[in-house]
Short mmCIF file of N, CA, C and O in Angstrom, two decimals:
data_model
loop_
_atom_site.label_atom_id
_atom_site.label_comp_id
_atom_site.label_asym_id
_atom_site.label_seq_id
_atom_site.Cartn_x
_atom_site.Cartn_y
_atom_site.Cartn_z
N UNK A 1 178.57 46.21 139.37
CA UNK A 1 177.96 47.30 138.64
C UNK A 1 176.75 47.85 139.38
O UNK A 1 176.53 49.03 139.39
N UNK A 2 175.94 46.98 139.97
CA UNK A 2 174.78 47.43 140.73
C UNK A 2 175.06 47.26 142.21
O UNK A 2 174.98 46.16 142.75
N UNK A 3 175.39 48.35 142.87
CA UNK A 3 175.70 48.25 144.31
C UNK A 3 174.50 47.73 145.10
O UNK A 3 173.35 48.09 144.84
N UNK A 4 174.80 46.89 146.08
CA UNK A 4 173.76 46.31 146.94
C UNK A 4 172.93 47.43 147.57
O UNK A 4 173.46 48.47 147.94
N UNK A 5 171.64 47.21 147.67
CA UNK A 5 170.67 48.15 148.24
C UNK A 5 170.49 49.42 147.42
O UNK A 5 169.94 50.41 147.91
N UNK A 6 170.96 49.43 146.19
CA UNK A 6 170.77 50.61 145.35
C UNK A 6 169.36 50.62 144.75
O UNK A 6 168.68 49.61 144.72
N UNK A 7 168.97 51.78 144.31
CA UNK A 7 167.71 51.97 143.62
C UNK A 7 168.02 52.14 142.15
O UNK A 7 168.82 52.99 141.77
N UNK A 8 167.36 51.32 141.32
CA UNK A 8 167.65 51.25 139.89
C UNK A 8 166.41 51.65 139.10
O UNK A 8 165.32 51.16 139.39
N UNK A 9 166.59 52.50 138.09
CA UNK A 9 165.50 52.86 137.19
C UNK A 9 165.80 52.29 135.81
O UNK A 9 166.85 52.55 135.24
N UNK A 10 164.88 51.50 135.29
CA UNK A 10 164.95 51.01 133.92
C UNK A 10 163.96 51.84 133.12
O UNK A 10 162.75 51.65 133.23
N UNK A 11 164.48 52.79 132.34
CA UNK A 11 163.63 53.74 131.63
C UNK A 11 163.07 53.23 130.31
O UNK A 11 162.24 53.90 129.71
N UNK A 12 163.53 52.13 129.83
CA UNK A 12 163.01 51.57 128.57
C UNK A 12 162.65 50.13 128.85
O UNK A 12 163.13 49.19 128.22
N UNK A 13 161.78 49.95 129.82
CA UNK A 13 161.57 48.66 130.47
C UNK A 13 160.69 47.68 129.73
O UNK A 13 160.64 46.51 130.12
N UNK A 14 159.97 48.12 128.72
CA UNK A 14 159.01 47.20 128.12
C UNK A 14 158.03 46.75 129.19
O UNK A 14 157.46 47.57 129.91
N UNK A 15 157.87 45.46 129.36
CA UNK A 15 156.95 44.93 130.36
C UNK A 15 157.56 44.82 131.75
O UNK A 15 156.93 44.31 132.67
N UNK A 16 158.79 45.27 131.92
CA UNK A 16 159.40 45.30 133.25
C UNK A 16 160.11 44.03 133.65
O UNK A 16 160.37 43.81 134.84
N UNK A 17 160.47 43.19 132.69
CA UNK A 17 161.11 41.91 133.00
C UNK A 17 162.44 42.11 133.75
O UNK A 17 162.69 41.44 134.75
N UNK A 18 163.26 43.03 133.28
CA UNK A 18 164.56 43.25 133.94
C UNK A 18 164.37 43.76 135.36
O UNK A 18 165.03 43.29 136.29
N UNK A 19 163.46 44.71 135.55
CA UNK A 19 163.20 45.24 136.89
C UNK A 19 162.66 44.14 137.82
O UNK A 19 163.07 44.05 138.98
N UNK A 20 161.76 43.32 137.31
CA UNK A 20 161.25 42.21 138.12
C UNK A 20 162.37 41.25 138.51
O UNK A 20 162.44 40.81 139.66
N UNK A 21 163.23 40.94 137.56
CA UNK A 21 164.36 40.06 137.85
C UNK A 21 165.25 40.67 138.94
O UNK A 21 165.62 39.99 139.91
N UNK A 22 165.59 41.94 138.79
CA UNK A 22 166.44 42.60 139.78
C UNK A 22 165.78 42.62 141.15
O UNK A 22 166.44 42.38 142.17
N UNK A 23 164.49 42.89 141.19
CA UNK A 23 163.78 42.90 142.47
C UNK A 23 163.75 41.51 143.09
O UNK A 23 163.87 41.36 144.31
N UNK A 24 163.63 40.49 142.27
CA UNK A 24 163.60 39.11 142.77
C UNK A 24 164.92 38.69 143.41
O UNK A 24 164.94 37.81 144.28
N UNK A 25 166.02 39.34 143.03
CA UNK A 25 167.31 39.01 143.65
C UNK A 25 167.35 39.48 145.10
O UNK A 25 168.10 38.94 145.90
N UNK A 26 166.57 40.51 145.42
CA UNK A 26 166.60 41.07 146.76
C UNK A 26 167.81 41.95 147.02
O UNK A 26 167.97 42.49 148.11
N UNK A 27 168.67 42.12 146.03
CA UNK A 27 169.89 42.90 146.21
C UNK A 27 169.70 44.39 145.93
O UNK A 27 170.42 45.22 146.45
N UNK A 28 168.73 44.72 145.07
CA UNK A 28 168.44 46.10 144.72
C UNK A 28 166.93 46.29 144.65
O UNK A 28 166.17 45.33 144.63
N UNK A 29 166.51 47.54 144.60
CA UNK A 29 165.10 47.88 144.36
C UNK A 29 165.04 48.52 142.99
O UNK A 29 165.66 49.55 142.74
N UNK A 30 164.33 47.88 142.06
CA UNK A 30 164.26 48.37 140.69
C UNK A 30 162.86 48.90 140.37
O UNK A 30 161.85 48.36 140.84
N UNK A 31 162.83 49.93 139.55
CA UNK A 31 161.60 50.57 139.11
C UNK A 31 161.60 50.54 137.59
O UNK A 31 162.62 50.78 136.96
N UNK A 32 160.45 50.28 137.00
CA UNK A 32 160.34 50.16 135.55
C UNK A 32 159.49 51.30 134.97
O UNK A 32 158.43 51.63 135.51
N UNK A 33 159.99 51.87 133.88
CA UNK A 33 159.31 52.95 133.17
C UNK A 33 159.40 52.66 131.68
O UNK A 33 160.41 52.14 131.21
N UNK A 34 158.36 53.03 130.94
CA UNK A 34 158.39 52.83 129.49
C UNK A 34 157.51 53.88 128.82
O UNK A 34 156.58 54.41 129.43
N UNK A 35 157.80 54.16 127.55
CA UNK A 35 157.09 55.20 126.80
C UNK A 35 155.80 54.72 126.16
O UNK A 35 155.01 55.54 125.68
N UNK A 36 155.54 53.44 126.13
CA UNK A 36 154.30 52.93 125.53
C UNK A 36 153.10 53.50 126.27
O UNK A 36 153.04 53.44 127.50
N UNK A 37 152.15 54.03 125.52
CA UNK A 37 151.03 54.73 126.15
C UNK A 37 150.16 53.84 127.04
O UNK A 37 149.62 54.31 128.02
N UNK A 38 150.05 52.58 126.72
CA UNK A 38 149.21 51.69 127.53
C UNK A 38 150.04 50.70 128.36
O UNK A 38 149.57 49.63 128.69
N UNK A 39 151.23 51.11 128.74
CA UNK A 39 152.14 50.20 129.42
C UNK A 39 151.63 49.77 130.79
O UNK A 39 151.86 48.63 131.20
N UNK A 40 150.93 50.63 131.50
CA UNK A 40 150.40 50.24 132.82
C UNK A 40 149.44 49.08 132.68
O UNK A 40 149.48 48.13 133.46
N UNK A 41 148.58 49.15 131.68
CA UNK A 41 147.63 48.07 131.44
C UNK A 41 148.36 46.80 130.99
O UNK A 41 148.11 45.71 131.53
N UNK A 42 149.25 46.93 130.04
CA UNK A 42 149.97 45.77 129.52
C UNK A 42 150.81 45.07 130.58
O UNK A 42 150.98 43.86 130.57
N UNK A 43 151.37 45.87 131.49
CA UNK A 43 152.26 45.30 132.51
C UNK A 43 151.54 45.02 133.83
O UNK A 43 152.19 44.68 134.83
N UNK A 44 150.24 45.18 133.84
CA UNK A 44 149.45 44.98 135.06
C UNK A 44 149.95 45.87 136.21
O UNK A 44 150.19 45.42 137.32
N UNK A 45 150.16 47.14 135.87
CA UNK A 45 150.59 48.18 136.81
C UNK A 45 152.00 48.01 137.36
O UNK A 45 152.34 48.61 138.38
N UNK A 46 152.82 47.23 136.69
CA UNK A 46 154.22 47.06 137.12
C UNK A 46 155.09 48.19 136.57
O UNK A 46 156.00 48.66 137.23
N UNK A 47 154.78 48.66 135.36
CA UNK A 47 155.60 49.66 134.66
C UNK A 47 154.83 50.97 134.58
O UNK A 47 153.66 51.00 134.20
N UNK A 48 155.52 52.05 134.93
CA UNK A 48 154.94 53.39 134.85
C UNK A 48 155.21 53.99 133.47
O UNK A 48 156.24 53.73 132.86
N UNK A 49 154.28 54.82 133.01
CA UNK A 49 154.43 55.49 131.72
C UNK A 49 155.31 56.73 131.87
O UNK A 49 154.98 57.64 132.62
N UNK A 50 156.44 56.74 131.18
CA UNK A 50 157.36 57.87 131.17
C UNK A 50 157.98 57.95 129.78
O UNK A 50 158.41 56.94 129.22
N UNK A 51 158.01 59.15 129.23
CA UNK A 51 158.61 59.36 127.91
C UNK A 51 159.96 60.06 128.08
O UNK A 51 160.05 61.27 128.00
N UNK A 52 160.96 59.28 128.32
CA UNK A 52 162.32 59.76 128.59
C UNK A 52 162.83 60.67 127.49
O UNK A 52 163.55 61.63 127.75
N UNK A 53 162.44 60.42 126.27
CA UNK A 53 162.99 61.11 125.11
C UNK A 53 162.22 62.37 124.70
O UNK A 53 162.66 63.09 123.82
N UNK A 54 161.08 62.66 125.33
CA UNK A 54 160.30 63.77 124.80
C UNK A 54 159.64 64.68 125.82
O UNK A 54 158.94 65.61 125.44
N UNK A 55 159.83 64.43 127.10
CA UNK A 55 159.24 65.32 128.10
C UNK A 55 160.19 65.46 129.28
O UNK A 55 161.01 64.59 129.54
N UNK A 56 160.06 66.57 129.98
CA UNK A 56 160.90 66.80 131.15
C UNK A 56 160.43 65.93 132.30
O UNK A 56 159.25 65.93 132.65
N UNK A 57 161.35 65.18 132.88
CA UNK A 57 161.01 64.28 133.99
C UNK A 57 161.32 64.94 135.31
O UNK A 57 162.39 65.51 135.50
N UNK A 58 160.40 64.82 136.22
CA UNK A 58 160.61 65.21 137.61
C UNK A 58 159.94 64.13 138.44
O UNK A 58 158.78 64.25 138.81
N UNK A 59 160.67 63.05 138.68
CA UNK A 59 160.14 61.93 139.44
C UNK A 59 160.28 62.20 140.93
O UNK A 59 160.93 63.17 141.33
N UNK A 60 159.71 61.36 141.75
CA UNK A 60 159.72 61.54 143.20
C UNK A 60 161.11 61.38 143.80
O UNK A 60 161.34 61.78 144.93
N UNK A 61 162.03 60.82 143.05
CA UNK A 61 163.39 60.60 143.54
C UNK A 61 164.34 60.49 142.37
O UNK A 61 163.91 60.38 141.22
N UNK A 62 165.62 60.52 142.66
CA UNK A 62 166.62 60.13 141.66
C UNK A 62 167.10 58.74 142.07
O UNK A 62 166.81 58.26 143.16
N UNK A 63 167.84 58.10 141.18
CA UNK A 63 168.19 56.70 141.36
C UNK A 63 169.70 56.52 141.37
O UNK A 63 170.41 57.24 140.68
N UNK A 64 170.15 55.54 142.13
CA UNK A 64 171.58 55.25 142.15
C UNK A 64 172.07 54.86 140.76
O UNK A 64 173.14 55.27 140.33
N UNK A 65 171.27 54.05 140.08
CA UNK A 65 171.60 53.57 138.74
C UNK A 65 170.41 53.80 137.82
O UNK A 65 169.28 53.48 138.18
N UNK A 66 170.67 54.40 136.66
CA UNK A 66 169.65 54.51 135.63
C UNK A 66 170.12 53.73 134.42
O UNK A 66 171.32 53.66 134.14
N UNK A 67 169.17 53.15 133.70
CA UNK A 67 169.54 52.44 132.49
C UNK A 67 168.44 52.57 131.45
O UNK A 67 167.27 52.73 131.79
N UNK A 68 168.87 52.54 130.21
CA UNK A 68 167.95 52.53 129.08
C UNK A 68 168.71 51.92 127.91
O UNK A 68 169.69 52.49 127.44
N UNK A 69 168.25 50.78 127.45
CA UNK A 69 168.94 50.09 126.36
C UNK A 69 168.24 50.28 125.02
O UNK A 69 168.55 49.60 124.05
N UNK A 70 167.33 51.24 124.94
CA UNK A 70 166.63 51.57 123.70
C UNK A 70 167.56 52.32 122.75
O UNK A 70 168.40 53.09 123.18
N UNK A 71 167.37 52.16 121.47
CA UNK A 71 168.10 52.90 120.44
C UNK A 71 167.30 54.16 120.12
O UNK A 71 166.17 54.08 119.65
N UNK A 72 167.87 55.33 120.38
CA UNK A 72 167.18 56.59 120.15
C UNK A 72 167.50 57.21 118.79
O UNK A 72 167.04 58.31 118.49
N UNK A 73 168.31 56.54 117.99
CA UNK A 73 168.66 57.07 116.69
C UNK A 73 169.62 58.24 116.79
O UNK A 73 170.25 58.46 117.82
N UNK A 74 169.73 59.03 115.72
CA UNK A 74 170.74 60.09 115.64
C UNK A 74 170.16 61.49 115.77
O UNK A 74 170.84 62.46 115.47
N UNK A 75 168.93 61.64 116.23
CA UNK A 75 168.30 62.95 116.34
C UNK A 75 168.84 63.70 117.57
O UNK A 75 168.61 63.28 118.70
N UNK A 76 169.55 64.81 117.35
CA UNK A 76 170.12 65.54 118.48
C UNK A 76 169.08 66.07 119.47
O UNK A 76 169.35 66.16 120.66
N UNK A 77 167.88 66.41 119.00
CA UNK A 77 166.83 66.90 119.90
C UNK A 77 166.38 65.80 120.85
O UNK A 77 166.14 66.05 122.03
N UNK A 78 166.28 64.59 120.33
CA UNK A 78 165.90 63.46 121.17
C UNK A 78 166.98 63.21 122.21
O UNK A 78 166.70 63.07 123.41
N UNK A 79 168.24 63.16 121.77
CA UNK A 79 169.34 62.93 122.72
C UNK A 79 169.44 64.04 123.74
O UNK A 79 169.77 63.80 124.91
N UNK A 80 169.14 65.27 123.35
CA UNK A 80 169.15 66.38 124.30
C UNK A 80 168.23 66.10 125.47
O UNK A 80 168.61 66.21 126.64
N UNK A 81 166.98 65.71 125.19
CA UNK A 81 166.00 65.45 126.25
C UNK A 81 166.38 64.20 127.05
O UNK A 81 166.27 64.18 128.26
N UNK A 82 166.83 63.15 126.35
CA UNK A 82 167.24 61.93 127.04
C UNK A 82 168.32 62.26 128.06
O UNK A 82 168.23 61.88 129.23
N UNK A 83 169.36 62.98 127.64
CA UNK A 83 170.47 63.27 128.55
C UNK A 83 170.06 64.19 129.69
O UNK A 83 170.50 64.02 130.83
N UNK A 84 169.21 65.17 129.42
CA UNK A 84 168.74 66.03 130.51
C UNK A 84 168.00 65.21 131.55
O UNK A 84 168.19 65.40 132.76
N UNK A 85 167.16 64.29 131.09
CA UNK A 85 166.39 63.45 132.02
C UNK A 85 167.27 62.44 132.74
O UNK A 85 167.08 62.18 133.93
N UNK A 86 168.22 61.87 132.04
CA UNK A 86 169.14 60.92 132.68
C UNK A 86 169.97 61.63 133.74
O UNK A 86 170.14 61.13 134.85
N UNK A 87 170.47 62.81 133.41
CA UNK A 87 171.31 63.53 134.38
C UNK A 87 170.54 63.85 135.66
O UNK A 87 171.04 63.62 136.76
N UNK A 88 169.33 64.34 135.54
CA UNK A 88 168.56 64.72 136.73
C UNK A 88 168.12 63.49 137.53
O UNK A 88 167.88 63.58 138.73
N UNK A 89 168.05 62.35 136.88
CA UNK A 89 167.54 61.13 137.53
C UNK A 89 168.63 60.23 138.10
O UNK A 89 168.33 59.26 138.78
N UNK A 90 169.91 60.54 137.82
CA UNK A 90 171.01 59.65 138.17
C UNK A 90 171.85 60.18 139.32
O UNK A 90 172.39 61.29 139.24
N UNK A 91 171.98 59.37 140.37
CA UNK A 91 172.85 59.72 141.49
C UNK A 91 174.29 59.23 141.27
O UNK A 91 175.23 59.87 141.69
N UNK A 92 174.44 58.03 140.64
CA UNK A 92 175.77 57.43 140.55
C UNK A 92 176.16 56.95 139.16
O UNK A 92 177.20 57.33 138.65
N UNK A 93 175.35 56.07 138.55
CA UNK A 93 175.73 55.40 137.32
C UNK A 93 174.59 55.45 136.31
O UNK A 93 173.44 55.20 136.67
N UNK A 94 174.93 55.74 135.05
CA UNK A 94 173.96 55.68 133.96
C UNK A 94 174.47 54.71 132.91
O UNK A 94 175.64 54.76 132.52
N UNK A 95 173.60 53.81 132.46
CA UNK A 95 173.94 52.81 131.45
C UNK A 95 172.96 52.98 130.30
O UNK A 95 171.76 52.82 130.49
N UNK A 96 173.48 53.31 129.12
CA UNK A 96 172.63 53.54 127.96
C UNK A 96 173.14 52.82 126.73
O UNK A 96 174.33 52.50 126.65
N UNK A 97 172.24 52.65 125.77
CA UNK A 97 172.62 52.17 124.46
C UNK A 97 172.91 53.40 123.62
O UNK A 97 172.00 54.11 123.23
N UNK A 98 174.18 53.66 123.38
CA UNK A 98 174.59 54.83 122.60
C UNK A 98 174.77 54.51 121.13
O UNK A 98 175.15 55.37 120.34
N UNK A 99 174.51 53.27 120.74
CA UNK A 99 174.61 52.89 119.34
C UNK A 99 176.03 52.90 118.82
O UNK A 99 177.00 52.79 119.57
N UNK A 100 176.16 53.04 117.51
CA UNK A 100 177.48 53.08 116.87
C UNK A 100 177.47 54.14 115.77
O UNK A 100 176.42 54.67 115.42
N UNK A 101 178.64 54.45 115.27
CA UNK A 101 178.83 55.40 114.17
C UNK A 101 178.15 56.74 114.46
O UNK A 101 178.40 57.34 115.49
N UNK A 102 177.27 57.20 113.54
CA UNK A 102 176.63 58.52 113.69
C UNK A 102 175.75 58.60 114.92
O UNK A 102 175.69 59.64 115.58
N UNK A 103 175.06 57.52 115.25
CA UNK A 103 174.20 57.51 116.43
C UNK A 103 175.05 57.71 117.68
O UNK A 103 174.72 58.52 118.55
N UNK A 104 176.15 57.00 117.78
CA UNK A 104 177.03 57.13 118.94
C UNK A 104 177.58 58.55 119.04
O UNK A 104 177.68 59.12 120.12
N UNK A 105 177.95 59.13 117.92
CA UNK A 105 178.47 60.50 117.92
C UNK A 105 177.41 61.47 118.45
O UNK A 105 177.72 62.35 119.25
N UNK A 106 176.16 61.31 118.01
CA UNK A 106 175.09 62.17 118.52
C UNK A 106 174.86 61.95 120.02
O UNK A 106 174.65 62.91 120.76
N UNK A 107 174.91 60.71 120.44
CA UNK A 107 174.73 60.40 121.87
C UNK A 107 175.84 61.05 122.70
O UNK A 107 175.56 61.66 123.74
N UNK A 108 177.06 60.92 122.26
CA UNK A 108 178.19 61.48 123.01
C UNK A 108 178.17 63.01 123.00
O UNK A 108 178.45 63.65 124.01
N UNK A 109 177.83 63.61 121.86
CA UNK A 109 177.69 65.07 121.79
C UNK A 109 176.59 65.53 122.75
O UNK A 109 176.76 66.52 123.46
N UNK A 110 175.48 64.80 122.75
CA UNK A 110 174.38 65.15 123.65
C UNK A 110 174.77 65.05 125.11
O UNK A 110 174.41 65.89 125.93
N UNK A 111 175.54 64.03 125.46
CA UNK A 111 176.00 63.87 126.85
C UNK A 111 176.88 65.04 127.25
O UNK A 111 176.72 65.60 128.34
N UNK A 112 177.81 65.41 126.40
CA UNK A 112 178.73 66.52 126.72
C UNK A 112 177.97 67.83 126.91
O UNK A 112 178.29 68.61 127.81
N UNK A 113 176.96 68.06 126.08
CA UNK A 113 176.22 69.32 126.15
C UNK A 113 175.15 69.35 127.23
O UNK A 113 174.95 70.37 127.88
N UNK A 114 174.45 68.24 127.42
CA UNK A 114 173.24 68.25 128.24
C UNK A 114 173.33 67.46 129.54
O UNK A 114 172.38 67.48 130.33
N UNK A 115 174.44 66.77 129.74
CA UNK A 115 174.63 66.02 130.99
C UNK A 115 176.07 66.16 131.46
O UNK A 115 176.77 65.18 131.66
N UNK A 116 176.52 67.39 131.67
CA UNK A 116 177.92 67.60 132.04
C UNK A 116 178.31 67.01 133.39
O UNK A 116 179.49 66.82 133.66
N UNK A 117 177.33 66.68 134.22
CA UNK A 117 177.64 66.09 135.52
C UNK A 117 177.96 64.60 135.41
O UNK A 117 178.39 63.99 136.38
N UNK A 118 177.79 64.04 134.21
CA UNK A 118 178.07 62.62 134.00
C UNK A 118 179.33 62.46 133.15
O UNK A 118 179.47 63.08 132.10
N UNK A 119 180.23 61.62 133.63
CA UNK A 119 181.50 61.37 132.94
C UNK A 119 181.49 60.00 132.28
O UNK A 119 181.17 59.00 132.93
N UNK A 120 181.87 59.95 131.02
CA UNK A 120 181.91 58.70 130.26
C UNK A 120 183.06 57.83 130.75
O UNK A 120 184.18 58.30 130.92
N UNK A 121 182.77 56.55 130.98
CA UNK A 121 183.80 55.58 131.37
C UNK A 121 184.08 54.69 130.16
O UNK A 121 183.39 53.71 129.91
N UNK A 122 185.09 55.08 129.40
CA UNK A 122 185.40 54.38 128.15
C UNK A 122 185.84 52.94 128.39
O UNK A 122 185.39 52.02 127.69
N UNK A 123 186.67 52.72 129.39
CA UNK A 123 187.17 51.38 129.66
C UNK A 123 186.04 50.42 130.04
O UNK A 123 185.91 49.33 129.48
N UNK A 124 185.20 50.82 130.96
CA UNK A 124 184.11 49.95 131.38
C UNK A 124 183.08 49.77 130.25
O UNK A 124 182.56 48.68 130.05
N UNK A 125 182.84 50.83 129.51
CA UNK A 125 181.92 50.74 128.37
C UNK A 125 182.42 49.73 127.35
O UNK A 125 181.65 48.92 126.83
N UNK A 126 183.72 49.75 127.07
CA UNK A 126 184.30 48.81 126.12
C UNK A 126 184.20 47.37 126.62
O UNK A 126 183.95 46.45 125.84
N UNK A 127 184.37 47.18 127.92
CA UNK A 127 184.24 45.83 128.49
C UNK A 127 182.81 45.31 128.33
O UNK A 127 182.59 44.17 127.95
N UNK A 128 181.83 46.16 128.60
CA UNK A 128 180.44 45.75 128.48
C UNK A 128 180.00 45.63 127.03
O UNK A 128 179.10 44.87 126.70
N UNK A 129 180.65 46.38 126.13
CA UNK A 129 180.30 46.33 124.71
C UNK A 129 180.55 44.95 124.11
O UNK A 129 179.94 44.59 123.11
N UNK A 130 181.42 44.17 124.75
CA UNK A 130 181.64 42.80 124.29
C UNK A 130 180.38 41.96 124.48
O UNK A 130 180.15 41.00 123.77
N UNK A 131 179.54 42.33 125.46
CA UNK A 131 178.30 41.62 125.73
C UNK A 131 177.10 42.27 125.04
O UNK A 131 176.16 41.60 124.64
N UNK A 132 177.12 43.60 124.97
CA UNK A 132 176.01 44.36 124.40
C UNK A 132 176.58 45.50 123.59
O UNK A 132 177.06 46.49 124.17
N UNK A 133 176.56 45.37 122.29
CA UNK A 133 177.13 46.38 121.41
C UNK A 133 176.45 47.74 121.60
O UNK A 133 175.23 47.81 121.69
N UNK A 134 177.23 48.77 121.70
CA UNK A 134 176.70 50.12 121.82
C UNK A 134 176.55 50.64 123.23
O UNK A 134 176.18 51.79 123.44
N UNK A 135 176.86 49.83 124.22
CA UNK A 135 176.67 50.22 125.62
C UNK A 135 177.59 51.39 125.99
O UNK A 135 178.72 51.44 125.55
N UNK A 136 177.07 52.32 126.74
CA UNK A 136 177.84 53.46 127.27
C UNK A 136 177.57 53.55 128.76
O UNK A 136 176.41 53.53 129.19
N UNK A 137 178.62 53.69 129.53
CA UNK A 137 178.48 53.80 130.98
C UNK A 137 179.05 55.14 131.42
O UNK A 137 180.17 55.50 131.03
N UNK A 138 178.28 55.84 132.22
CA UNK A 138 178.65 57.15 132.73
C UNK A 138 178.55 57.13 134.25
O UNK A 138 177.68 56.49 134.81
N UNK A 139 179.47 57.85 134.89
CA UNK A 139 179.48 58.02 136.35
C UNK A 139 179.20 59.48 136.67
O UNK A 139 179.67 60.38 135.96
N UNK A 140 178.46 59.71 137.72
CA UNK A 140 178.28 61.09 138.18
C UNK A 140 179.60 61.63 138.69
O UNK A 140 180.29 60.99 139.47
N UNK A 141 179.95 62.79 138.20
CA UNK A 141 181.19 63.44 138.64
C UNK A 141 181.03 63.88 140.09
O UNK A 141 179.94 64.27 140.51
N UNK A 142 182.12 63.82 140.86
CA UNK A 142 182.04 64.32 142.24
C UNK A 142 181.69 65.82 142.24
O UNK A 142 182.12 66.55 141.35
N UNK A 143 180.90 66.23 143.19
CA UNK A 143 180.54 67.64 143.29
C UNK A 143 181.79 68.45 143.59
O UNK A 143 182.62 68.05 144.40
N UNK A 144 181.93 69.57 142.92
CA UNK A 144 183.10 70.41 143.17
C UNK A 144 182.76 71.44 144.25
O UNK A 144 181.62 71.81 144.44
N UNK A 145 183.79 71.89 144.91
CA UNK A 145 183.58 72.96 145.88
C UNK A 145 183.82 72.49 147.21
O UNK A 145 183.72 72.74 148.25
#
């Protein structure tokens, strides 16, 4: 799932535990971002402050893999911004918590409308859902032309 030497963004990182773990493997370079206003202080400058769900992101780079396992609820406006930011930040693979029932429907509607360059992988998502309920995996579509 995480190609060797890839750059990974964890957008709902909390204190950055997952990113630290990934970096410790030496197989990928992971970056941690979180919406908590004092996250830099809490994480001792390991995690950058980014509000994936409410502001337009223009980071210094895009990432091979983006992930966010936070539950964003069923608000279409929130999902709109999340998907716009995920699409612009993702080179290859996006892994999100799309929830279930109404939340999942809003997440999928948001992806179709606001991240058309990302294609849902139902088979892989279902395989990962056995480990983490609500997981959605998307691949960047090949460029046309």
